[in-house]
XYZ file of C-alpha atoms in Angstrom:
784
model
C 14.600 8.921 6.230
C 17.586 10.363 7.473
C 17.557 12.651 10.519
C 20.324 14.724 12.321
C 20.760 13.749 16.400
C 22.072 17.265 17.024
C 19.214 18.603 15.226
C 17.032 16.612 16.952
C 18.426 17.981 19.617
C 18.118 21.550 19.206
C 14.410 21.184 18.817
C 13.505 19.067 21.459
C 15.993 18.358 24.920
C 16.373 14.705 25.431
C 18.780 12.966 28.002
C 19.383 10.139 25.321
C 22.725 9.112 24.021
C 22.858 8.035 20.249
C 22.470 4.325 20.927
C 19.673 5.445 23.836
C 17.781 7.271 21.223
C 17.699 4.775 18.469
C 16.286 2.057 20.753
C 13.533 4.528 22.031
C 12.733 5.324 18.312
C 12.654 1.478 17.197
C 10.402 0.453 19.959
C 7.643 3.170 19.551
C 7.235 2.282 15.722
C 10.385 4.429 13.825
C 12.777 1.566 13.602
C 16.017 2.647 12.652
C 17.390 0.924 10.105
C 21.119 2.577 10.553
C 23.239 4.764 13.270
C 26.053 6.701 11.127
C 28.560 8.862 12.711
C 29.292 11.736 10.633
C 31.893 14.806 10.545
C 34.591 13.304 12.453
C 37.888 14.408 10.493
C 41.222 13.413 12.416
C 44.273 15.294 11.502
C 42.376 18.057 9.601
C 43.169 21.545 11.157
C 42.054 24.902 10.457
C 45.155 26.752 8.757
C 45.907 30.576 8.028
C 47.578 31.586 4.856
C 50.838 33.713 5.554
C 52.432 33.411 2.487
C 52.031 32.478 -1.183
C 55.096 31.908 -3.384
C 55.995 30.360 -6.746
C 57.246 26.681 -6.753
C 60.809 26.529 -7.672
C 60.571 23.600 -10.255
C 56.653 23.887 -11.355
C 54.717 26.991 -12.961
C 51.078 25.853 -11.830
C 52.120 24.535 -8.441
C 52.657 27.289 -5.217
C 54.347 26.477 -1.980
C 52.117 28.095 0.867
C 53.358 29.199 4.455
C 50.405 28.538 6.591
C 50.488 29.195 10.381
C 48.888 26.100 12.340
C 48.994 27.980 15.993
C 52.274 29.235 16.015
C 53.683 26.234 13.760
C 54.241 27.344 10.523
C 54.564 24.604 7.672
C 54.985 24.831 3.842
C 52.360 22.656 1.522
C 52.499 22.365 -2.130
C 49.167 23.492 -3.480
C 47.730 23.976 -7.192
C 44.739 25.593 -6.254
C 43.792 28.885 -8.048
C 42.053 30.488 -5.107
C 44.774 30.411 -2.688
C 45.372 33.504 -0.920
C 47.397 35.440 1.721
C 45.111 36.076 4.790
C 42.676 33.328 3.619
C 41.694 30.735 6.334
C 41.922 27.200 5.208
C 41.515 23.435 5.729
C 45.089 21.678 6.192
C 45.028 17.530 6.250
C 48.074 16.704 8.009
C 50.220 13.413 7.441
C 48.271 10.605 8.742
C 45.070 12.406 8.467
C 42.410 9.991 6.747
C 39.998 11.349 4.936
C 36.461 10.267 3.656
C 36.402 7.723 0.802
C 39.554 6.106 2.745
C 42.180 8.342 1.398
C 44.981 8.329 3.831
C 47.211 11.747 3.710
C 51.439 11.199 3.457
C 54.425 13.216 3.361
C 55.213 13.730 -0.012
C 57.937 15.777 -2.349
C 56.385 17.061 -5.036
C 58.741 18.491 -7.996
C 61.550 18.731 -5.508
C 59.553 20.269 -2.399
C 58.389 18.171 0.389
C 54.473 18.737 1.433
C 53.818 17.700 4.922
C 49.977 17.135 3.947
C 47.711 18.882 1.564
C 45.243 22.081 1.556
C 41.874 20.520 1.288
C 38.938 21.261 -1.261
C 35.064 20.822 -0.289
C 35.193 17.652 -1.905
C 37.930 16.444 -0.675
C 36.560 16.654 2.838
C 33.327 15.180 1.919
C 31.806 18.976 2.436
C 30.707 19.441 -0.779
C 31.001 19.055 -4.669
C 33.225 21.961 -5.283
C 37.012 21.097 -6.412
C 37.718 23.981 -8.477
C 40.012 25.023 -5.602
C 40.326 25.050 -2.176
C 37.687 25.259 0.697
C 38.019 28.825 2.255
C 36.631 28.733 5.906
C 35.753 31.571 8.057
C 37.909 33.796 9.598
C 36.761 33.882 12.800
C 38.128 30.241 13.331
C 41.237 29.587 15.494
C 44.273 28.260 13.441
C 45.454 24.929 14.541
C 41.595 24.005 15.968
C 40.797 20.744 14.662
C 38.138 21.538 11.874
C 35.100 18.934 12.744
C 35.406 21.086 16.413
C 35.864 24.520 14.381
C 32.740 23.886 12.346
C 30.445 21.901 14.534
C 30.729 18.718 11.871
C 30.354 15.911 14.296
C 26.727 14.211 14.265
C 24.910 11.069 14.606
C 22.543 10.425 11.496
C 19.610 7.960 11.847
C 18.063 6.015 9.074
C 14.535 5.680 9.579
C 11.975 3.388 8.223
C 8.823 5.421 8.212
C 5.715 3.301 7.566
C 3.433 4.455 4.684
C 0.799 5.818 7.153
C 3.382 8.141 9.189
C 3.743 10.773 7.051
C 4.015 13.428 9.886
C 7.336 11.578 10.597
C 9.232 12.700 7.282
C 10.644 15.653 9.021
C 12.726 16.626 12.001
C 9.476 18.226 13.809
C 7.674 15.060 13.401
C 10.469 13.014 14.782
C 10.723 15.457 17.970
C 7.311 15.209 18.558
C 7.543 11.485 19.271
C 10.655 12.033 21.380
C 8.289 14.680 23.346
C 5.990 12.144 23.908
C 8.577 10.101 25.226
C 10.162 12.568 27.463
C 7.775 15.210 28.083
C 9.682 18.038 27.114
C 8.340 20.390 24.854
C 9.141 21.207 20.801
C 10.854 24.336 20.161
C 9.517 25.261 16.612
C 12.211 26.545 14.485
C 12.430 30.561 14.026
C 10.638 31.793 11.771
C 9.836 35.817 12.365
C 10.566 37.949 9.096
C 12.666 41.061 10.098
C 10.197 44.302 9.703
C 12.718 46.477 8.314
C 12.982 43.826 5.251
C 9.203 43.668 4.350
C 7.516 45.987 1.614
C 3.922 46.821 2.343
C 2.602 47.100 -1.505
C 0.254 45.647 -3.493
C 1.550 42.552 -4.938
C 1.633 42.534 -8.340
C 1.569 38.507 -8.537
C -1.201 36.719 -8.988
C -2.845 33.054 -8.113
C -5.729 31.611 -9.572
C -6.949 27.789 -8.901
C -8.866 26.040 -11.379
C -9.322 22.891 -9.923
C -9.771 23.174 -5.934
C -10.339 19.032 -5.735
C -6.631 18.822 -6.399
C -5.293 21.984 -4.918
C -7.587 23.288 -2.299
C -5.042 25.619 -0.881
C -1.817 27.678 -2.442
C -0.018 30.030 -0.919
C 3.142 32.377 -1.947
C 5.375 35.186 -1.315
C 7.518 37.174 -3.483
C 10.868 38.484 -2.595
C 12.754 41.176 -4.340
C 16.599 41.658 -4.859
C 17.915 38.468 -3.408
C 21.648 37.267 -4.259
C 21.912 34.084 -5.237
C 25.116 32.179 -4.256
C 26.832 29.149 -3.060
C 24.995 28.327 0.309
C 27.359 28.620 3.694
C 29.055 25.589 4.782
C 26.526 24.955 7.757
C 23.531 24.724 5.168
C 25.635 22.533 2.651
C 26.443 20.061 5.541
C 23.166 19.793 6.433
C 21.625 18.960 2.939
C 24.538 16.614 2.260
C 23.696 14.669 5.554
C 20.034 14.460 4.511
C 20.880 12.822 1.190
C 20.697 15.942 -0.956
C 22.910 18.013 -3.118
C 23.699 21.745 -2.451
C 22.820 23.729 -5.292
C 22.417 27.638 -4.304
C 21.373 29.516 -1.363
C 17.710 29.874 -2.448
C 17.083 26.007 -3.323
C 18.779 25.148 -0.372
C 17.143 26.913 2.065
C 13.375 24.969 0.735
C 15.176 21.580 0.817
C 16.118 22.294 4.162
C 12.732 23.617 5.629
C 11.243 20.299 3.746
C 13.641 18.147 5.692
C 13.413 20.540 8.776
C 9.523 21.057 8.979
C 8.071 18.222 6.520
C 6.512 20.608 4.246
C 7.717 20.913 0.446
C 8.502 24.504 -1.201
C 9.682 25.646 -4.624
C 10.939 29.130 -5.513
C 10.219 30.063 -9.085
C 12.399 32.956 -10.658
C 9.894 35.620 -10.733
C 11.182 37.436 -13.553
C 10.192 34.127 -15.688
C 6.847 33.765 -14.457
C 4.859 35.146 -17.720
C 1.754 37.322 -17.079
C 2.928 38.287 -13.214
C 0.343 35.083 -12.431
C 0.432 31.816 -11.120
C -2.468 29.146 -12.346
C -2.969 25.811 -10.799
C -4.740 23.799 -13.014
C -4.896 20.348 -15.146
C -2.432 19.680 -17.770
C -3.582 19.303 -21.427
C -3.561 16.146 -22.904
C -0.072 15.924 -24.755
C 1.591 19.358 -22.841
C 5.250 19.105 -22.516
C 6.944 20.450 -19.649
C 11.035 20.292 -19.772
C 11.776 19.490 -15.732
C 14.772 20.938 -13.526
C 16.631 17.228 -14.602
C 16.119 18.451 -18.389
C 13.636 15.779 -19.483
C 10.701 16.413 -21.858
C 7.618 15.181 -19.843
C 4.552 14.636 -21.757
C 1.492 14.826 -19.541
C -2.153 14.120 -19.388
C -5.645 15.807 -18.250
C -5.160 13.507 -14.680
C -1.942 15.562 -14.159
C -1.675 18.856 -11.867
C 0.574 21.415 -13.150
C 1.580 24.987 -12.325
C 0.952 27.540 -14.758
C 1.806 31.088 -15.555
C -0.312 33.100 -18.143
C 0.888 30.733 -21.053
C 2.418 27.642 -20.278
C 3.036 25.053 -17.608
C 6.274 25.925 -15.351
C 6.387 23.114 -12.919
C 5.044 19.330 -12.546
C 2.910 20.568 -8.962
C 4.311 18.302 -5.840
C 6.683 16.395 -7.733
C 9.245 19.119 -9.711
C 10.087 22.383 -10.884
C 10.289 23.479 -14.727
C 13.855 24.517 -16.161
C 12.307 27.766 -17.568
C 11.788 29.165 -14.131
C 14.556 27.880 -12.360
C 16.337 29.615 -9.671
C 19.840 30.826 -11.135
C 22.946 32.840 -9.723
C 21.105 35.359 -12.588
C 17.654 35.268 -10.092
C 16.985 38.705 -8.599
C 13.180 38.221 -7.596
C 11.505 35.084 -6.623
C 8.550 33.309 -5.936
C 8.127 31.011 -3.094
C 5.430 28.289 -3.068
C 3.752 26.378 -0.463
C 0.646 24.454 -1.236
C -1.584 21.194 -0.162
C -1.778 19.057 -3.263
C -3.865 15.569 -3.516
C -1.805 13.012 -2.390
C -3.430 10.739 -4.636
C -3.106 12.859 -7.961
C 0.219 13.312 -7.182
C 1.151 9.466 -6.524
C -0.445 8.721 -9.745
C 1.498 11.105 -11.745
C 4.300 10.200 -9.938
C 4.299 6.483 -10.710
C 2.699 7.383 -14.223
C 5.758 9.479 -15.178
C 8.348 7.336 -13.577
C 9.223 10.422 -11.383
C 10.034 10.242 -7.740
C 11.232 13.245 -5.672
C 11.378 14.166 -1.635
C 8.630 16.434 -2.086
C 6.010 13.888 -4.128
C 6.969 11.400 -1.218
C 5.633 13.802 1.462
C 2.859 15.113 -0.793
C 1.844 11.276 -1.479
C 1.473 10.750 2.149
C -0.386 14.138 2.819
C 1.352 17.111 4.439
C 0.124 19.088 7.576
C -2.122 22.035 6.513
C -1.520 23.739 9.823
C 2.457 24.395 8.961
C 2.306 25.082 4.903
C 2.169 28.804 6.046
C 4.776 28.687 8.971
C 7.005 26.892 6.651
C 6.679 29.653 4.020
C 7.773 32.395 6.447
C 10.465 30.198 7.856
C 12.179 29.564 4.535
C 11.388 33.499 3.911
C 13.424 34.003 7.332
C 16.411 32.048 6.267
C 16.342 33.315 2.805
C 16.648 36.812 4.419
C 19.651 35.704 6.177
C 21.446 33.892 3.334
C 20.458 35.785 0.424
C 19.274 39.172 1.332
C 16.245 40.958 -0.452
C 12.840 42.283 0.935
C 9.617 40.414 1.030
C 6.504 42.066 -0.527
C 3.465 41.914 1.788
C 0.827 40.734 2.171
C 1.657 37.090 0.974
C -0.531 35.425 -1.815
C -3.373 33.006 -0.790
C -5.600 31.115 -2.678
C -8.264 28.519 -1.515
C -8.422 27.501 2.325
C -6.035 24.571 4.011
C -8.057 21.370 4.115
C -8.298 20.897 7.559
C -9.505 17.599 8.753
C -12.000 17.832 11.840
C -12.174 14.448 13.591
C -13.510 13.631 16.933
C -13.325 10.190 18.424
C -14.960 8.631 21.442
C -12.457 7.162 23.479
C -12.773 4.760 26.354
C -9.791 4.404 28.491
C -10.830 0.845 29.923
C -10.404 -0.244 26.738
C -6.700 0.409 26.466
C -6.176 -1.864 29.562
C -8.837 -4.761 27.744
C -6.363 -4.604 24.435
C -3.361 -4.751 26.034
C -3.989 -7.393 28.845
C -2.224 -5.088 31.240
C -3.617 -2.290 33.802
C -2.760 1.031 31.981
C -4.095 3.632 34.089
C -6.262 6.614 32.609
C -3.865 9.092 34.015
C -1.133 7.630 31.540
C -3.558 7.219 28.562
C -4.637 11.398 28.925
C -0.729 12.419 29.383
C 0.383 10.210 26.339
C -2.354 11.899 24.235
C -1.622 15.321 25.196
C 2.115 14.830 24.536
C 1.358 13.481 21.381
C -0.815 16.470 20.295
C -4.400 14.983 20.699
C -7.378 17.448 22.280
C -9.026 15.698 25.081
C -12.137 16.196 26.644
C -12.793 13.985 29.639
C -16.520 12.567 30.486
C -17.352 9.843 32.683
C -16.462 6.496 31.249
C -15.735 8.375 27.859
C -13.760 11.155 26.254
C -13.697 12.930 23.267
C -10.513 13.020 21.536
C -9.530 15.534 18.845
C -7.068 14.407 16.439
C -4.330 16.627 15.760
C -4.113 17.892 11.769
C -1.034 16.117 11.075
C -1.904 12.677 12.174
C -3.806 11.787 9.263
C -3.665 8.031 9.997
C -6.033 8.360 12.902
C -9.789 7.437 12.522
C -10.615 5.168 15.071
C -11.072 4.419 18.716
C -8.248 1.660 18.437
C -5.696 4.018 16.697
C -5.990 5.862 19.859
C -5.198 2.593 21.947
C -2.229 1.669 19.688
C -0.677 5.060 20.284
C -1.373 4.793 24.224
C 0.308 1.241 24.359
C 3.495 2.452 21.871
C 3.954 5.394 23.862
C 3.743 3.652 27.296
C 5.848 0.622 25.897
C 4.902 -2.512 24.889
C 8.099 -3.756 27.372
C 6.085 -2.906 30.185
C 2.831 -4.889 29.267
C 2.813 -7.872 31.189
C 2.619 -11.605 29.416
C -0.856 -12.690 30.633
C -3.533 -15.632 29.689
C -6.628 -14.158 28.336
C -9.500 -14.730 30.506
C -11.911 -17.487 30.126
C -14.953 -15.097 30.256
C -18.710 -16.777 30.595
C -19.842 -16.176 27.182
C -19.268 -17.938 23.915
C -16.281 -17.899 22.021
C -14.923 -14.355 20.189
C -15.090 -15.768 16.694
C -17.731 -14.660 14.427
C -20.338 -16.774 12.283
C -18.277 -15.910 9.262
C -15.196 -16.851 10.578
C -16.200 -19.987 12.001
C -18.096 -21.150 8.957
C -15.002 -20.419 6.763
C -13.050 -22.578 9.362
C -15.471 -25.509 8.779
C -15.073 -25.282 4.930
C -11.514 -24.964 5.325
C -11.102 -27.454 7.326
C -13.425 -29.783 5.063
C -11.602 -29.087 1.895
C -8.041 -29.588 2.989
C -9.225 -33.003 4.913
C -9.601 -33.567 0.937
C -6.783 -32.586 -0.006
C -7.164 -29.130 -1.270
C -4.458 -26.253 -0.710
C -5.725 -22.970 0.224
C -4.292 -20.067 -1.838
C -5.033 -15.970 -1.849
C -4.914 -14.344 -5.077
C -5.154 -10.420 -5.842
C -8.745 -9.441 -6.145
C -7.603 -6.894 -9.221
C -7.432 -8.950 -12.543
C -6.636 -7.796 -16.063
C -8.302 -8.277 -19.311
C -6.217 -11.331 -19.700
C -8.536 -13.243 -18.024
C -12.189 -12.086 -19.987
C -11.221 -15.467 -22.451
C -11.977 -17.458 -19.839
C -15.164 -16.047 -18.614
C -16.151 -13.086 -20.737
C -18.973 -11.918 -18.329
C -16.003 -12.051 -15.490
C -14.518 -8.417 -17.283
C -18.023 -7.178 -19.000
C -19.518 -6.949 -15.983
C -16.648 -5.847 -13.770
C -15.693 -2.298 -12.370
C -12.653 -0.719 -14.193
C -10.063 1.162 -11.752
C -9.640 4.730 -13.297
C -5.571 4.489 -12.554
C -4.235 0.994 -12.451
C -0.966 0.162 -11.335
C -0.828 -2.107 -14.568
C -3.096 -3.555 -17.208
C -2.946 -6.981 -14.998
C -4.816 -5.052 -12.372
C -7.235 -2.923 -14.224
C -10.629 -4.549 -12.422
C -11.940 -5.903 -9.530
C -12.471 -9.386 -9.893
C -16.388 -10.907 -10.132
C -15.416 -14.538 -9.817
C -12.392 -16.457 -8.202
C -12.427 -19.004 -10.806
C -10.539 -17.783 -13.660
C -7.223 -16.872 -11.365
C -7.765 -20.175 -9.601
C -7.362 -21.564 -13.363
C -4.313 -19.268 -14.186
C -2.576 -20.626 -11.070
C -3.518 -24.264 -11.822
C -2.333 -23.655 -15.326
C 1.005 -22.626 -13.746
C 1.528 -25.379 -11.399
C 0.733 -28.075 -14.129
C 3.101 -26.661 -16.388
C 5.772 -26.990 -13.594
C 5.621 -30.659 -13.625
C 3.129 -30.829 -10.589
C 0.420 -33.415 -12.057
C -2.162 -33.769 -9.596
C -3.687 -30.922 -7.236
C -6.277 -29.341 -5.385
C -6.917 -25.951 -4.775
C -9.360 -23.505 -3.312
C -10.028 -19.943 -2.339
C -12.377 -18.041 -0.051
C -12.558 -14.347 -0.890
C -14.420 -11.310 -1.823
C -15.969 -10.545 -5.523
C -17.394 -7.444 -6.555
C -20.538 -6.981 -8.572
C -22.271 -4.000 -10.312
C -25.966 -4.191 -9.361
C -28.072 -0.973 -10.304
C -25.182 1.156 -10.963
C -24.024 -0.033 -7.387
C -21.049 -2.002 -6.157
C -21.642 -4.859 -4.156
C -19.290 -6.934 -2.290
C -19.731 -10.715 -1.917
C -17.761 -13.764 -0.211
C -16.955 -16.517 -3.023
C -15.712 -20.032 -2.739
C -14.049 -21.504 -5.339
C -12.231 -24.389 -6.042
C -10.096 -26.276 -8.717
C -9.130 -29.806 -9.172
C -6.908 -31.223 -12.011
C -6.677 -34.988 -11.301
C -6.414 -38.428 -12.897
C -9.258 -40.542 -12.182
C -11.616 -37.807 -11.524
C -14.753 -36.750 -13.017
C -17.830 -34.776 -12.425
C -19.897 -36.997 -10.026
C -16.669 -36.745 -7.418
C -16.847 -33.146 -7.789
C -20.839 -32.924 -6.995
C -20.096 -34.844 -4.140
C -17.626 -32.341 -2.501
C -20.303 -29.760 -3.187
C -22.540 -31.602 -1.692
C -20.792 -32.459 1.255
C -20.204 -28.737 2.028
C -23.979 -27.699 2.090
C -24.896 -30.672 4.578
C -21.889 -29.626 6.572
C -23.399 -26.381 6.653
C -26.720 -27.981 7.457
C -28.360 -26.848 4.043
C -31.030 -29.008 2.536
C -32.808 -26.510 0.161
C -30.165 -26.909 -2.087
C -30.928 -28.408 -5.556
C -29.128 -28.924 -9.232
C -30.491 -27.704 -12.340
C -29.504 -27.877 -16.092
C -27.616 -24.521 -17.380
C -25.044 -24.182 -20.144
C -21.722 -22.486 -19.340
C -19.145 -21.028 -22.095
C -16.188 -21.744 -19.994
C -17.482 -25.819 -19.293
C -18.297 -28.930 -21.282
C -22.372 -28.692 -21.699
C -22.487 -32.586 -21.076
C -20.858 -32.184 -17.201
C -21.867 -29.194 -16.093
C -24.492 -27.571 -13.604
C -25.756 -24.725 -11.845
C -26.903 -24.583 -8.347
C -30.253 -23.121 -6.238
C -30.416 -22.446 -2.625
C -34.229 -21.917 -2.545
C -34.924 -19.468 -5.663
C -31.535 -17.615 -5.169
C -28.454 -18.845 -7.858
C -26.031 -19.938 -5.722
C -23.025 -21.807 -7.715
C -21.993 -23.824 -10.459
C -19.501 -26.751 -11.040
C -18.312 -28.341 -14.183
C -15.714 -29.646 -16.366
C -13.654 -27.365 -18.166
C -14.393 -26.626 -21.909
C -11.354 -28.028 -24.009
C -10.583 -24.517 -25.716
C -9.774 -23.444 -22.155
C -7.444 -26.506 -21.370
C -5.859 -26.380 -24.578
C -4.796 -22.264 -24.604
C -3.866 -22.906 -20.411
C -1.951 -26.223 -21.514
C -4.236 -28.103 -18.943
C -5.388 -31.555 -19.282
C -8.738 -31.876 -20.778
C -11.129 -34.621 -18.926
C -8.804 -34.175 -15.882
C -9.428 -30.124 -14.821
C -12.874 -29.145 -12.916
C -13.640 -26.310 -11.469
C -16.789 -24.836 -8.761
C -17.518 -21.458 -7.369
C -20.034 -21.176 -4.726
C -21.927 -18.264 -3.296
C -20.290 -18.038 0.163
C -22.460 -15.670 1.558
C -25.857 -17.620 0.865
C -23.912 -20.746 2.890
C -23.481 -18.258 5.880
C -27.092 -16.707 5.510
C -28.746 -20.361 5.443
C -26.132 -22.074 7.912
C -27.843 -24.075 10.666
C -25.654 -24.594 13.443
C -27.909 -27.176 15.387
C -28.585 -30.301 13.918
C -31.277 -32.363 14.031
C -31.433 -35.544 15.712
C -33.373 -38.303 13.498
C -33.576 -41.702 15.040
C -32.548 -44.988 13.745
C -35.167 -46.531 11.508
C -36.705 -49.722 13.200
C -37.682 -51.497 10.378
C -35.700 -52.320 7.039
C -35.405 -50.595 3.753
C -35.753 -52.150 0.628
C -33.147 -51.036 -2.341
C -34.109 -51.216 -5.867
C -32.210 -50.225 -9.047
C -33.911 -48.474 -12.279
C -32.399 -47.660 -15.342
C -34.638 -45.248 -17.879
C -34.476 -44.044 -21.458
C -35.088 -40.477 -21.648
C -34.969 -37.155 -23.729
C -31.530 -36.020 -23.628
C -32.458 -32.229 -22.631
C -33.935 -33.572 -19.385
C -31.640 -33.369 -16.371
C -31.238 -36.371 -14.005
C -31.429 -34.008 -10.833
C -35.035 -32.899 -12.305
C -36.098 -37.049 -12.227
C -34.616 -37.643 -9.139
C -36.419 -34.859 -7.589
C -39.655 -35.640 -9.079
C -39.497 -39.588 -7.711
C -38.980 -37.872 -4.121
C -41.726 -35.744 -4.359
C -43.907 -38.112 -6.261
C -43.471 -41.555 -4.814
C -45.020 -43.336 -1.410
C -42.185 -44.574 1.053
C -39.278 -43.519 -0.970
C -36.874 -42.474 1.019
C -33.596 -41.223 -0.822
C -33.015 -41.260 -4.711
C -29.549 -41.628 -5.765
C -28.344 -40.664 -9.389
C -25.298 -43.052 -10.440
C -25.093 -44.132 -13.845
C -25.567 -42.040 -17.213
C -25.204 -44.203 -20.323
C -25.276 -43.473 -24.176
C -24.705 -45.739 -27.019
C -26.250 -49.251 -28.351
C -29.605 -49.737 -27.272
C -30.225 -46.076 -26.567
C -31.772 -44.017 -29.630
C -30.246 -40.813 -30.795
C -31.057 -37.577 -28.920
C -31.741 -39.953 -25.908
C -29.911 -41.111 -23.003
C -30.438 -43.609 -20.684
C -30.008 -42.334 -16.534
C -29.776 -45.038 -13.496
C -31.069 -44.244 -9.968
C -31.135 -46.082 -6.904
C -34.298 -45.923 -4.852
C -34.754 -46.620 -1.262
C -37.953 -47.673 0.038
C -38.950 -47.932 3.758
C -42.403 -47.843 5.638
C -41.833 -45.817 9.059
C -44.069 -48.168 11.091
C -43.793 -51.487 9.376
C -42.046 -53.850 7.007
C -42.473 -53.359 3.428
C -43.144 -56.050 1.114
C -41.834 -56.706 -2.307
C -45.441 -56.804 -3.890
C -45.926 -53.403 -2.193
C -42.580 -52.268 -3.644
C -42.871 -53.157 -6.903
C -46.245 -51.847 -7.265
C -44.379 -48.353 -6.280
C -42.045 -48.977 -8.530
C -44.240 -49.455 -11.430
C -46.215 -46.314 -10.357
C -42.515 -44.250 -10.938
C -42.367 -45.659 -14.322
C -45.639 -44.883 -15.616
C -45.712 -41.667 -14.075
C -42.254 -40.761 -15.580
C -43.335 -42.038 -19.093
C -46.450 -39.880 -18.585
C -44.667 -36.673 -18.002
C -41.744 -37.090 -20.344
C -41.984 -40.143 -22.382
C -39.480 -42.254 -20.359
C -39.416 -45.747 -20.405
C -37.223 -48.835 -18.928
C -34.225 -50.252 -20.611
C -34.511 -53.409 -21.241
C -31.048 -53.805 -21.728
């Protein structure tokens, strides 16, 4: 955003130099990227043409005598519009013009010229180079051109953050300066001359067919305008703000947009069929040729301005070629409206068409200045193009004012800033920024102005006070120790606990986008089938909200592995989004991927068990379940109580092949982190060391393939007497084990709480375990 120092000075009186103002603006959050001095033309003066004579040696050249305050010089000039009595811009010998051109004395076809008579383009004051620049006749010959035309200025190039659309205008920046200085903002003149109003029934009409996308539309009809090139002061302003002068009507609309922040658009009213404006959605496949001459193919998500037959403008972005204002235009319809920011942003991206108007509409314009901007533009058009305005103006819908009132505690400012900021300072700053303040005991009610669409919470008001008060005034201080516990939430505490645990085991944390594409659906069909789709994604790779973390982690693992990173462990704690009963549910999830030599399923299972143990969760169990993305013989699901809480396993060979990951070395887990948080036990139970020794026995049983080891482990713990611990440590399939059977090995720890067990007692318990397993599942001891 480019803004003029001189124009800011006209709108609010401040005591700063350009350098000081740049520092002040940066300190309050409007970063000044560049400060540029413009308009200084040394050696370029005003001249009055006294006589135009033919060049003695060239038919197309002339010798022009010019008065420079009593000093008459002769210049060689070939411009067709040089005439006696005209005032012109003369660059004398030694002058430097924009672009680095240095003017020298030259002999042209035998006649010496001590400089040159300049065109607009040569002076950087416009694009016209068909002839010399003709100046107003009230200027004094010999006067420096920069001084005579007030060209010298300083331009600030501001970095306006995405939430501060109100600062995309001179008025918006002036408000910020007003808050710093306490000086009143002088709103630009907009009083339309009554003598130039036509009081009649307006022949134009407005119909809004989609109030959601266009809640308010206003317009004024101006008859009998004369469209010409803009005067120099307006051309110069347009150039300073980075635009291209077109004509006096179009340039006024752009000037008011930069001045006030409200985009406007003029239509050649005589080309509007049916004299009616219709604001509607585009039809699928509808074609509009915009002002840049390009055909735009539209769809029903886009908003257009139409007449009784066709679309004539792309709402909030660019006008149409068929209703363009040209030098033949005599009657104009001037538009000012409020368009839905989301719709404008989406249309702009889909068509690849950005404009100064779309930039402002995307961020949300101020509903309170829509009609003021319309009247301001009419006021300027009357001055520059003549014409009479039909009254009353046309309006449809209502401006979408947001009525936001926020409870604000002045004491909160000092608490957040860490230094005392008086409540009187908070009140003064908020009022200068345009907020309404209703004071109460310890708590105020603050009304948010319509132009501040970024303010929603008390902390936003605190930030406003602090930035205007001055962060440089906030003293460095240590936070108070306080008497209570730490400020860290339970969720963050558990996240840090798990992060540190996994980091200790060599995991690197990753952070991925919650938006995923259909390309992940082949990894996990249900990850996309049950996903919530975005209506207008930025790309196909950001079409859905993720339902699992692990598909994206697998992609990250694949990228790293194929970059010759052979052994690594990665994890992520993030949000997943599920559809339940037609509603969106947001959950926290924890996932990890291991790609490593000499790693196996049981080591992964041990990592997951350690996470639960660290969280103090005991009611966790594994159970058999097949997953399409895991090898069926090395995967398991997890329950906490009666709730499904996660899964882990070795990646399926097909997935490994497609992603070029090593099969047998790639493992995944994913856990419901919300359940871990809800069952987390901070207090650890003390368990005294046992007084009596334990006895360890290993058993290997042969059992049917479909019986999971965890089920047997839980059964032994539940049924066997004096069994303190059961650990599954080996799985065997092969010789001496029948088909459709497997051998499972368990280590059993026996201990009596009040005495030492004998071998005979342990033998009897072990025999009872084997007998019970045989009766329930047909299991038997493996002999070899």
